[in-house]
Amino acid sequence: ALSALGITSGMTHMEWFLTSDGRIVIGEIGGRPPGAQITDGTGWVHNRNAHLAWAKAIVNDHFDGPWVRENAVAIAYLRAQQPGVITGITGLEHAQERVRSLVVDRQLPSIGVRTSDSYEGDGWVILRHPDTEVVKRAALEVISNVRVIASAQG
């Protein structure tokens, strides 16, 4: 897919699937970094600025890799369970007590705004630690306890 598009430098957003017979099927490809904080997460995994690396690859046709994985990263997306207006967030204090040292970035839902139609939801938390199991437990803590409350759409 990259060769067919003539992409030799840069970063792509690619969605692909492995079929039951072992073939790879490209569902979508874009000549840009992935969204949904995936580029940020890539940077946190490698302790690098992935956005800057993408810009250098495009402008200078240069990548300063290979990069070494130094961390595990999880992105927990926060979503209201129904459409409407966000009226509150529960479980945040509990989650903060348990995972605060692992949080490297976040965007919390804003009270008083309409819920998002995006697959990214109403907010997110990026967690990082060298141990994958620590990150898994932290992400489970966030998604199990933090709830975005919204009024019914009216």
PDB file of C-alpha atoms in Angstrom, residues 22-110:
ATOM      1  CA  GLY A  22      -3.659 -15.295   6.209  1.00  0.00           C
ATOM      2  CA  ARG A  23      -4.019 -12.470   3.685  1.00  0.00           C
ATOM      3  CA  ILE A  24      -3.554  -8.862   4.760  1.00  0.00           C
ATOM      4  CA  VAL A  25      -6.289  -6.486   3.635  1.00  0.00           C
ATOM      5  CA  ILE A  26      -5.741  -2.728   3.851  1.00  0.00           C
ATOM      6  CA  GLY A  27      -8.978  -1.057   4.943  1.00  0.00           C
ATOM      7  CA  GLU A  28      -7.762   2.530   5.096  1.00  0.00           C
ATOM      8  CA  ILE A  29      -4.505   4.402   4.682  1.00  0.00           C
ATOM      9  CA  GLY A  30      -3.734   8.074   4.995  1.00  0.00           C
ATOM     10  CA  GLY A  31      -0.477   9.937   4.477  1.00  0.00           C
ATOM     11  CA  ARG A  32      -0.624  11.447   7.945  1.00  0.00           C
ATOM     12  CA  PRO A  33       0.042  10.398  11.525  1.00  0.00           C
ATOM     13  CA  PRO A  34      -2.757   8.523  13.261  1.00  0.00           C
ATOM     14  CA  GLY A  35      -5.220  10.465  15.386  1.00  0.00           C
ATOM     15  CA  ALA A  36      -6.823   9.612  18.718  1.00  0.00           C
ATOM     16  CA  GLN A  37      -3.606  10.385  20.634  1.00  0.00           C
ATOM     17  CA  ILE A  38      -1.862   7.394  18.994  1.00  0.00           C
ATOM     18  CA  THR A  39       1.003   9.610  17.784  1.00  0.00           C
ATOM     19  CA  ASP A  40       1.368  11.040  21.295  1.00  0.00           C
ATOM     20  CA  GLY A  41       1.345   7.503  22.693  1.00  0.00           C
ATOM     21  CA  THR A  42       4.057   6.466  20.234  1.00  0.00           C
ATOM     22  CA  GLY A  43       6.179   9.335  21.506  1.00  0.00           C
ATOM     23  CA  TRP A  44       5.641   8.334  25.141  1.00  0.00           C
ATOM     24  CA  VAL A  45       6.584   4.707  24.351  1.00  0.00           C
ATOM     25  CA  HIS A  46       9.933   5.819  22.933  1.00  0.00           C
ATOM     26  CA  ASN A  47      10.540   9.005  24.978  1.00  0.00           C
ATOM     27  CA  ARG A  48      10.587  10.950  21.710  1.00  0.00           C
ATOM     28  CA  ASN A  49       8.513  13.690  20.129  1.00  0.00           C
ATOM     29  CA  ALA A  50       6.719  11.720  17.421  1.00  0.00           C
ATOM     30  CA  HIS A  51       5.104  14.843  15.952  1.00  0.00           C
ATOM     31  CA  LEU A  52       8.523  16.458  15.474  1.00  0.00           C
ATOM     32  CA  ALA A  53       9.912  13.239  13.998  1.00  0.00           C
ATOM     33  CA  TRP A  54       7.046  13.188  11.479  1.00  0.00           C
ATOM     34  CA  ALA A  55       7.706  16.804  10.504  1.00  0.00           C
ATOM     35  CA  LYS A  56      11.426  16.108  10.026  1.00  0.00           C
ATOM     36  CA  ALA A  57      10.636  13.056   7.918  1.00  0.00           C
ATOM     37  CA  ILE A  58       8.367  15.091   5.662  1.00  0.00           C
ATOM     38  CA  VAL A  59      10.487  18.252   5.435  1.00  0.00           C
ATOM     39  CA  ASN A  60      13.996  16.807   5.562  1.00  0.00           C
ATOM     40  CA  ASP A  61      13.358  13.249   4.377  1.00  0.00           C
ATOM     41  CA  HIS A  62      15.128  12.094   7.551  1.00  0.00           C
ATOM     42  CA  PHE A  63      14.177   9.851  10.460  1.00  0.00           C
ATOM     43  CA  ASP A  64      16.407   9.735  13.526  1.00  0.00           C
ATOM     44  CA  GLY A  65      15.650   6.072  14.277  1.00  0.00           C
ATOM     45  CA  PRO A  66      15.510   3.333  14.924  1.00  0.00           C
ATOM     46  CA  TRP A  67      13.785   4.074  18.204  1.00  0.00           C
ATOM     47  CA  VAL A  68      13.958   1.753  21.188  1.00  0.00           C
ATOM     48  CA  ARG A  69      10.814   0.933  23.141  1.00  0.00           C
ATOM     49  CA  GLU A  70      11.294   2.208  26.681  1.00  0.00           C
ATOM     50  CA  ASN A  71       7.750   2.163  28.037  1.00  0.00           C
ATOM     51  CA  ALA A  72       4.353   0.611  27.771  1.00  0.00           C
ATOM     52  CA  VAL A  73       1.528   3.068  27.136  1.00  0.00           C
ATOM     53  CA  ALA A  74      -2.247   2.877  27.361  1.00  0.00           C
ATOM     54  CA  ILE A  75      -4.812   5.439  26.338  1.00  0.00           C
ATOM     55  CA  ALA A  76      -8.065   5.227  28.290  1.00  0.00           C
ATOM     56  CA  TYR A  77     -10.930   6.984  26.501  1.00  0.00           C
ATOM     57  CA  LEU A  78     -13.682   8.473  28.658  1.00  0.00           C
ATOM     58  CA  ARG A  79     -17.225   8.447  27.258  1.00  0.00           C
ATOM     59  CA  ALA A  80     -20.663   9.262  28.545  1.00  0.00           C
ATOM     60  CA  GLN A  81     -23.015   6.295  28.321  1.00  0.00           C
ATOM     61  CA  GLN A  82     -25.760   8.341  26.692  1.00  0.00           C
ATOM     62  CA  PRO A  83     -25.952  11.436  24.503  1.00  0.00           C
ATOM     63  CA  GLY A  84     -26.757  14.748  26.120  1.00  0.00           C
ATOM     64  CA  VAL A  85     -24.927  17.327  28.208  1.00  0.00           C
ATOM     65  CA  ILE A  86     -22.078  16.303  30.515  1.00  0.00           C
ATOM     66  CA  THR A  87     -23.155  16.948  34.100  1.00  0.00           C
ATOM     67  CA  GLY A  88     -20.402  15.240  36.065  1.00  0.00           C
ATOM     68  CA  ILE A  89     -17.555  12.777  36.379  1.00  0.00           C
ATOM     69  CA  THR A  90     -17.503  10.121  39.077  1.00  0.00           C
ATOM     70  CA  GLY A  91     -14.635   7.925  40.254  1.00  0.00           C
ATOM     71  CA  LEU A  92     -11.980  10.394  39.158  1.00  0.00           C
ATOM     72  CA  GLU A  93     -10.579  11.039  42.625  1.00  0.00           C
ATOM     73  CA  HIS A  94     -10.315   7.318  43.337  1.00  0.00           C
ATOM     74  CA  ALA A  95      -8.550   6.669  40.039  1.00  0.00           C
ATOM     75  CA  GLN A  96      -6.207   9.622  40.581  1.00  0.00           C
ATOM     76  CA  GLU A  97      -5.163   8.239  43.962  1.00  0.00           C
ATOM     77  CA  ARG A  98      -4.311   4.896  42.368  1.00  0.00           C
ATOM     78  CA  VAL A  99      -2.661   5.898  39.064  1.00  0.00           C
ATOM     79  CA  ARG A 100      -1.582   9.568  39.316  1.00  0.00           C
ATOM     80  CA  SER A 101       2.152   8.786  39.004  1.00  0.00           C
ATOM     81  CA  LEU A 102       1.548   6.998  35.672  1.00  0.00           C
ATOM     82  CA  VAL A 103      -0.482   9.751  33.987  1.00  0.00           C
ATOM     83  CA  VAL A 104       1.597  11.628  31.414  1.00  0.00           C
ATOM     84  CA  ASP A 105      -1.223  13.494  29.664  1.00  0.00           C
ATOM     85  CA  ARG A 106      -4.986  13.827  29.871  1.00  0.00           C
ATOM     86  CA  GLN A 107      -7.971  15.701  28.630  1.00  0.00           C
ATOM     87  CA  LEU A 108     -10.861  15.420  31.021  1.00  0.00           C
ATOM     88  CA  PRO A 109     -14.458  15.850  29.882  1.00  0.00           C
ATOM     89  CA  SER A 110     -15.818  19.381  30.310  1.00  0.00           C
TER      90      SER A 110
END
